[in-house]
Short mmCIF file of C-alpha atoms in Angstrom, two decimals:
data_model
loop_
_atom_site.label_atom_id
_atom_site.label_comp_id
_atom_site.label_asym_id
_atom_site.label_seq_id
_atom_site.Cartn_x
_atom_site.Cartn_y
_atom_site.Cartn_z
CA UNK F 1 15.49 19.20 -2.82
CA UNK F 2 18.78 21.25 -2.30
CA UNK F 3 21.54 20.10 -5.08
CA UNK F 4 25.03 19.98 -3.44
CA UNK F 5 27.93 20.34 -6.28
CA UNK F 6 31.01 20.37 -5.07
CA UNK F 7 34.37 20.59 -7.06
CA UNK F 8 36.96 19.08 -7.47
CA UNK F 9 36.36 15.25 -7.75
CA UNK F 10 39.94 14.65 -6.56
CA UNK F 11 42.60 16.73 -5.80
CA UNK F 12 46.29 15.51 -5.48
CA UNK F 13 48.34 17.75 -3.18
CA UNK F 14 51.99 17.62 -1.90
CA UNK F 15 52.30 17.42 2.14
CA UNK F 16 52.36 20.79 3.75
CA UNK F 17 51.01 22.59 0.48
CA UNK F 18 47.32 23.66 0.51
CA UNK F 19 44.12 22.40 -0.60
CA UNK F 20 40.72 23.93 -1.16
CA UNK F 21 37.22 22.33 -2.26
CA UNK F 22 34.50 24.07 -3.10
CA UNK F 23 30.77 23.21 -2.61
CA UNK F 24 28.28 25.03 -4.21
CA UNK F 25 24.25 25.08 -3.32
CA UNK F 26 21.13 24.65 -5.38
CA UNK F 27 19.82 27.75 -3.50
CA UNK F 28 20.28 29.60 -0.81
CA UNK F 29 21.10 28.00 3.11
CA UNK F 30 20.11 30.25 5.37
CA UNK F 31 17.67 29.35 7.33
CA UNK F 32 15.20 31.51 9.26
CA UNK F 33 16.89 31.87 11.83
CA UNK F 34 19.73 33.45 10.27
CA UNK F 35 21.96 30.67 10.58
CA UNK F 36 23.46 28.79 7.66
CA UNK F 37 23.42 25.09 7.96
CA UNK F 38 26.79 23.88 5.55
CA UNK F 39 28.94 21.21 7.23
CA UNK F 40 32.03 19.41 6.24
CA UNK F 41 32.52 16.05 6.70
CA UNK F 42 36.03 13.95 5.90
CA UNK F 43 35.38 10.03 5.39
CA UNK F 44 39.15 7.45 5.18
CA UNK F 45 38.21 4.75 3.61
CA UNK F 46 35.84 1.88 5.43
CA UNK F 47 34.99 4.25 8.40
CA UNK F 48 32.47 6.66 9.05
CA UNK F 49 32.07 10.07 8.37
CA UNK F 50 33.73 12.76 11.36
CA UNK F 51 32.08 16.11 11.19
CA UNK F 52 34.93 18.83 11.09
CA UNK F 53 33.30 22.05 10.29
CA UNK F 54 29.44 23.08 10.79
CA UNK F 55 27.42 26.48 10.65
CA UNK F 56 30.12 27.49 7.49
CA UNK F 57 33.37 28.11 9.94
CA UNK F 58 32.54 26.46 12.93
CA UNK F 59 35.45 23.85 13.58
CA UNK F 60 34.63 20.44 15.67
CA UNK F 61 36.59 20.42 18.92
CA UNK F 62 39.40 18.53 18.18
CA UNK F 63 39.73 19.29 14.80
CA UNK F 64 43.13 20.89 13.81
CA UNK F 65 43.32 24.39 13.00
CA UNK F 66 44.60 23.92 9.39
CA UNK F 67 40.71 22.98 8.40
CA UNK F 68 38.47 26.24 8.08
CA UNK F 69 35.95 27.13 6.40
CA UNK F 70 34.37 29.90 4.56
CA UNK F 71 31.93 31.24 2.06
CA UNK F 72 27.76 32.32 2.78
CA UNK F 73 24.30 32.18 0.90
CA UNK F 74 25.35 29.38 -1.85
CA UNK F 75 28.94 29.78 -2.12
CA UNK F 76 31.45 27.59 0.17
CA UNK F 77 34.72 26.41 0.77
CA UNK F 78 36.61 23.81 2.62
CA UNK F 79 40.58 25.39 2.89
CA UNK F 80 43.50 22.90 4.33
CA UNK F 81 46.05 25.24 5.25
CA UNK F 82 48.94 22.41 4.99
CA UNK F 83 48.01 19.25 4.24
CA UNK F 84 48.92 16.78 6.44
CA UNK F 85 49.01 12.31 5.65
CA UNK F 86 46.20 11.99 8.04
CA UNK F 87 44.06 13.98 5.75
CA UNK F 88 43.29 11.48 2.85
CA UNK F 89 40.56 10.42 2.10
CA UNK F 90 36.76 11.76 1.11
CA UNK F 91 35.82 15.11 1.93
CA UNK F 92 32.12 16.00 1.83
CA UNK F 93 29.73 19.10 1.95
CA UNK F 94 26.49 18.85 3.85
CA UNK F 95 23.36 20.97 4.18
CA UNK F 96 20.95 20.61 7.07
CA UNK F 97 19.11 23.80 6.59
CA UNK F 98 16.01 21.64 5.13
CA UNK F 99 14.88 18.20 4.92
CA UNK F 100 16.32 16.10 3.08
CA UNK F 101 19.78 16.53 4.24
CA UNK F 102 21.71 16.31 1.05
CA UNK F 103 25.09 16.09 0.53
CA UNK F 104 27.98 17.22 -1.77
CA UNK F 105 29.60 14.28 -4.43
CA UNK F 106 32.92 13.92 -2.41
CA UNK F 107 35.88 14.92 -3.28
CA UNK F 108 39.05 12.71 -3.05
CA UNK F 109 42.05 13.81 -1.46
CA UNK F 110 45.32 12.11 -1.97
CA UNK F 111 48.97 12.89 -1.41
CA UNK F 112 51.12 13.67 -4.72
CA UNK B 1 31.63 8.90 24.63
CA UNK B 2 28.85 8.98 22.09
CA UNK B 3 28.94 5.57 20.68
CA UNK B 4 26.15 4.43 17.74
CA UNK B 5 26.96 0.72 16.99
CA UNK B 6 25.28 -0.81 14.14
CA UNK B 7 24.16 -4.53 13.08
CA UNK B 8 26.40 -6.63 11.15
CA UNK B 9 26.43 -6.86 7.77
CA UNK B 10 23.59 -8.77 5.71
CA UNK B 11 22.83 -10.63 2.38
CA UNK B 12 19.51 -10.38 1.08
CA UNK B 13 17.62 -11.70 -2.06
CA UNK B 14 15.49 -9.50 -4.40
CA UNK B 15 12.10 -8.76 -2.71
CA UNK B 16 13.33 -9.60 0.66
CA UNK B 17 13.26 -6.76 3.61
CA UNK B 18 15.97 -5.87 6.33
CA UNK B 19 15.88 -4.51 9.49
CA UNK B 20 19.22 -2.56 10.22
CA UNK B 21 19.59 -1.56 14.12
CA UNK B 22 21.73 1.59 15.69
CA UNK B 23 22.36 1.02 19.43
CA UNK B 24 23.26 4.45 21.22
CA UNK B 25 25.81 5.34 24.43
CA UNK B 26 26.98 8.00 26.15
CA UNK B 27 24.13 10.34 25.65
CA UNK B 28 20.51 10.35 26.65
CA UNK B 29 18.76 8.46 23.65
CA UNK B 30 15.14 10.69 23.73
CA UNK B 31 16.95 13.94 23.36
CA UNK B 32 18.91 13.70 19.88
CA UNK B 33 17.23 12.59 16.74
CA UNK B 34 18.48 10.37 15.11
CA UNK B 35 18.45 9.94 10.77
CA UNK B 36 19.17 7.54 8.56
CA UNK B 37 21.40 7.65 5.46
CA UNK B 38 23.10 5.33 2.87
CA UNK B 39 25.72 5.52 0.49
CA UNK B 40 25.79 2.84 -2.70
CA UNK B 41 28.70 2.31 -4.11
CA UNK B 42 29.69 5.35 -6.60
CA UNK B 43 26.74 7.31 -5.37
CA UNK B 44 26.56 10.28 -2.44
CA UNK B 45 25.16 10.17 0.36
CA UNK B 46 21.32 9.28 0.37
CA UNK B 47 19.10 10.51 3.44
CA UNK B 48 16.48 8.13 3.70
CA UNK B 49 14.20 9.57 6.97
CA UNK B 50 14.44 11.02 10.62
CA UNK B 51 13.10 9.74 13.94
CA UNK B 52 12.05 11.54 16.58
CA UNK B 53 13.27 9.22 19.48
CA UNK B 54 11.11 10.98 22.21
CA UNK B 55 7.41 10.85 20.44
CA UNK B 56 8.67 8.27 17.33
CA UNK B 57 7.31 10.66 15.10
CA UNK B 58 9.23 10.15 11.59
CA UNK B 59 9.72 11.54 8.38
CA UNK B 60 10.62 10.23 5.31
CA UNK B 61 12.35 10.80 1.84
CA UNK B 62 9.67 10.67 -0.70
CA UNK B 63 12.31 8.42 -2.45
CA UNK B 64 11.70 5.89 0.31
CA UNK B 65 8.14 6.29 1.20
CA UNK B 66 5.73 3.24 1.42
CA UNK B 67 9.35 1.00 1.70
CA UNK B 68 10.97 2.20 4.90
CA UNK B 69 9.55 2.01 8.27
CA UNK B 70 11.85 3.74 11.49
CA UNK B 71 11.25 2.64 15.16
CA UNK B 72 12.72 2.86 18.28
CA UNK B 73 13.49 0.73 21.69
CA UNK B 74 13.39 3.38 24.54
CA UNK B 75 14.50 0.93 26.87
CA UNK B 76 17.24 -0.44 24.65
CA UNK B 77 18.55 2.88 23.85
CA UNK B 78 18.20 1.68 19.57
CA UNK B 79 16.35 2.80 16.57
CA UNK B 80 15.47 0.81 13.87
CA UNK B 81 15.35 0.81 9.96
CA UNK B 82 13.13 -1.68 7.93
CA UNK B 83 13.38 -1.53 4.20
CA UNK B 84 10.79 -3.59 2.24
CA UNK B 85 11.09 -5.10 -1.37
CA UNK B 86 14.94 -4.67 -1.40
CA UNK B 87 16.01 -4.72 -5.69
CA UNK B 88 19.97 -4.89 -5.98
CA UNK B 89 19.98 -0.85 -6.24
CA UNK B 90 19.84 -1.27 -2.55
CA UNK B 91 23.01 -2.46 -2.30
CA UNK B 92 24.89 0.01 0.04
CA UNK B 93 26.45 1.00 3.08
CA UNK B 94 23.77 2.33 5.73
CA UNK B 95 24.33 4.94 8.24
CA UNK B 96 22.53 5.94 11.13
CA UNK B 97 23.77 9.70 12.44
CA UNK B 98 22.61 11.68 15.42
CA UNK B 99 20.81 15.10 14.47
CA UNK B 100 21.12 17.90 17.29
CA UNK B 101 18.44 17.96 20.01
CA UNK B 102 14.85 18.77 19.31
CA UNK B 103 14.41 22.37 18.77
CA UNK B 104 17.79 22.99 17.70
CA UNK B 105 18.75 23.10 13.91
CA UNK B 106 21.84 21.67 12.95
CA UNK B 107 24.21 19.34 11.36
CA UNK B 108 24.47 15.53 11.78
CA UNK B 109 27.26 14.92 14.28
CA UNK B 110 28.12 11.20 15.38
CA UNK B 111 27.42 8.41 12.68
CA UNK B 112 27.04 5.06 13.43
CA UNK B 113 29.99 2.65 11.40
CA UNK B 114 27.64 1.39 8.59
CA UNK B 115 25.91 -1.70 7.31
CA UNK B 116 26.54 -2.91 4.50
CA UNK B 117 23.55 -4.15 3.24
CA UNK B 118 24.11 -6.80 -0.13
CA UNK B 119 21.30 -7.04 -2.28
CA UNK B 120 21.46 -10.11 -4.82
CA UNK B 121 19.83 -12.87 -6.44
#
């Protein structure tokens, strides 16, 4: 199975500064079709995960522009361009490139 | 809109089963996937097995295998998770999320809101 690390476990972050999380694979995601299956899901507290960013970069419609992502191969990263109040909570990194789906540990965001 | 409601929440005793069920809207049901996943408390996310909700055809985490049985109601638009011989490291919140259409490789995008499933003596 695919290992998902990501890092940090928590990050505390004044409003309107940035924040970045990093996710890192057990080995490669791209799949054979030359896509690379990393999403990035954020989770409040007793609700359910909303996808935000699939395919590396790809943002959700509706998501705000301040989430992007970046990174290829094994390498990724979730950037916040200003964090906002909304954006507490749990932030995780998927892969879907194989079964099983496995995800990153979370990391916590909170406002300093 | 692309609703997935889930049972309510259950209690069960060790060695007991539970059926957890994921009602779909706003979508035709046949055409997306759908998975199963659980998070226990501390732990990441856990997939536990996909349905095909055309054919039925499943897969399922080698973690989960010979425990875990996924089925669908066409006609109800809902899928279905059975988990057999619960032990309290059961205990956790259970997802159902939509996978893309057949034939497509993708992420998960709608999840269902959980059930919490309580396993104790």
């Amino acid at each position: 199975d695919i290992v998902m690390t990501q890092t940090p476990l928590s990050s505390s972050v004044t409003l309107g500064q940035p924040a970045s999380i990093s996710c890192t694979s057990s080995q490669s995601l791209i799949y054979s079709d030359g896509n690379t299956y990393l999403s990035w899901f954020h989770q409040r507290p007793g609700q359910a995960p909303r996808l935000l960013i699939e395919k590396i970069s790809h943002r959700l419609s509706g998501v705000p522009d301040r989430f992007s992502g970046s990174g290829a191969v094994t390498d990724f990263t979730l950037n916040i361009s200003r964090v906002e109040a909304e954006d507490v909570g749990l932030y995780y990194c998927m892969q879907a490139t194989e079964l099983p789906l496995t995800f990153g540990g979370g990391t916590k965001v909170e406002i300093k | 809109q692309v609703q997935l409601v889930q049972s309510g929440a259950e209690m069960k005793k060790p060695g007991a089963s539970v059926r957890v069920s994921c009602e779909t809207s706003g979508y035709t049901f046949t055409t997306y996937p759908l998975n199963w996943v659980r998070q226990a408390p501390g732990q990441r996310f856990e997939w536990m097995g996909w349905l095909n909700t055309g054919s039925g055809y499943t897969r399922y985490s080698r973690e989960f295998q010979g425990r875990i049985t996924i089925t669908r109601d066409t006609s109800a638009n809902t899928a279905y998770m059975e988990l057999t011989s619960l032990t309290s490291e059961d205990t956790a919140l259970y997802f159902c999320a939509r996978s893309p259409p057949i034939g497509v490789t993708g992420s998960v995008d709608y999840w269902g809101q959980g059930t919490l499933i309580t396993v104790s003596s």
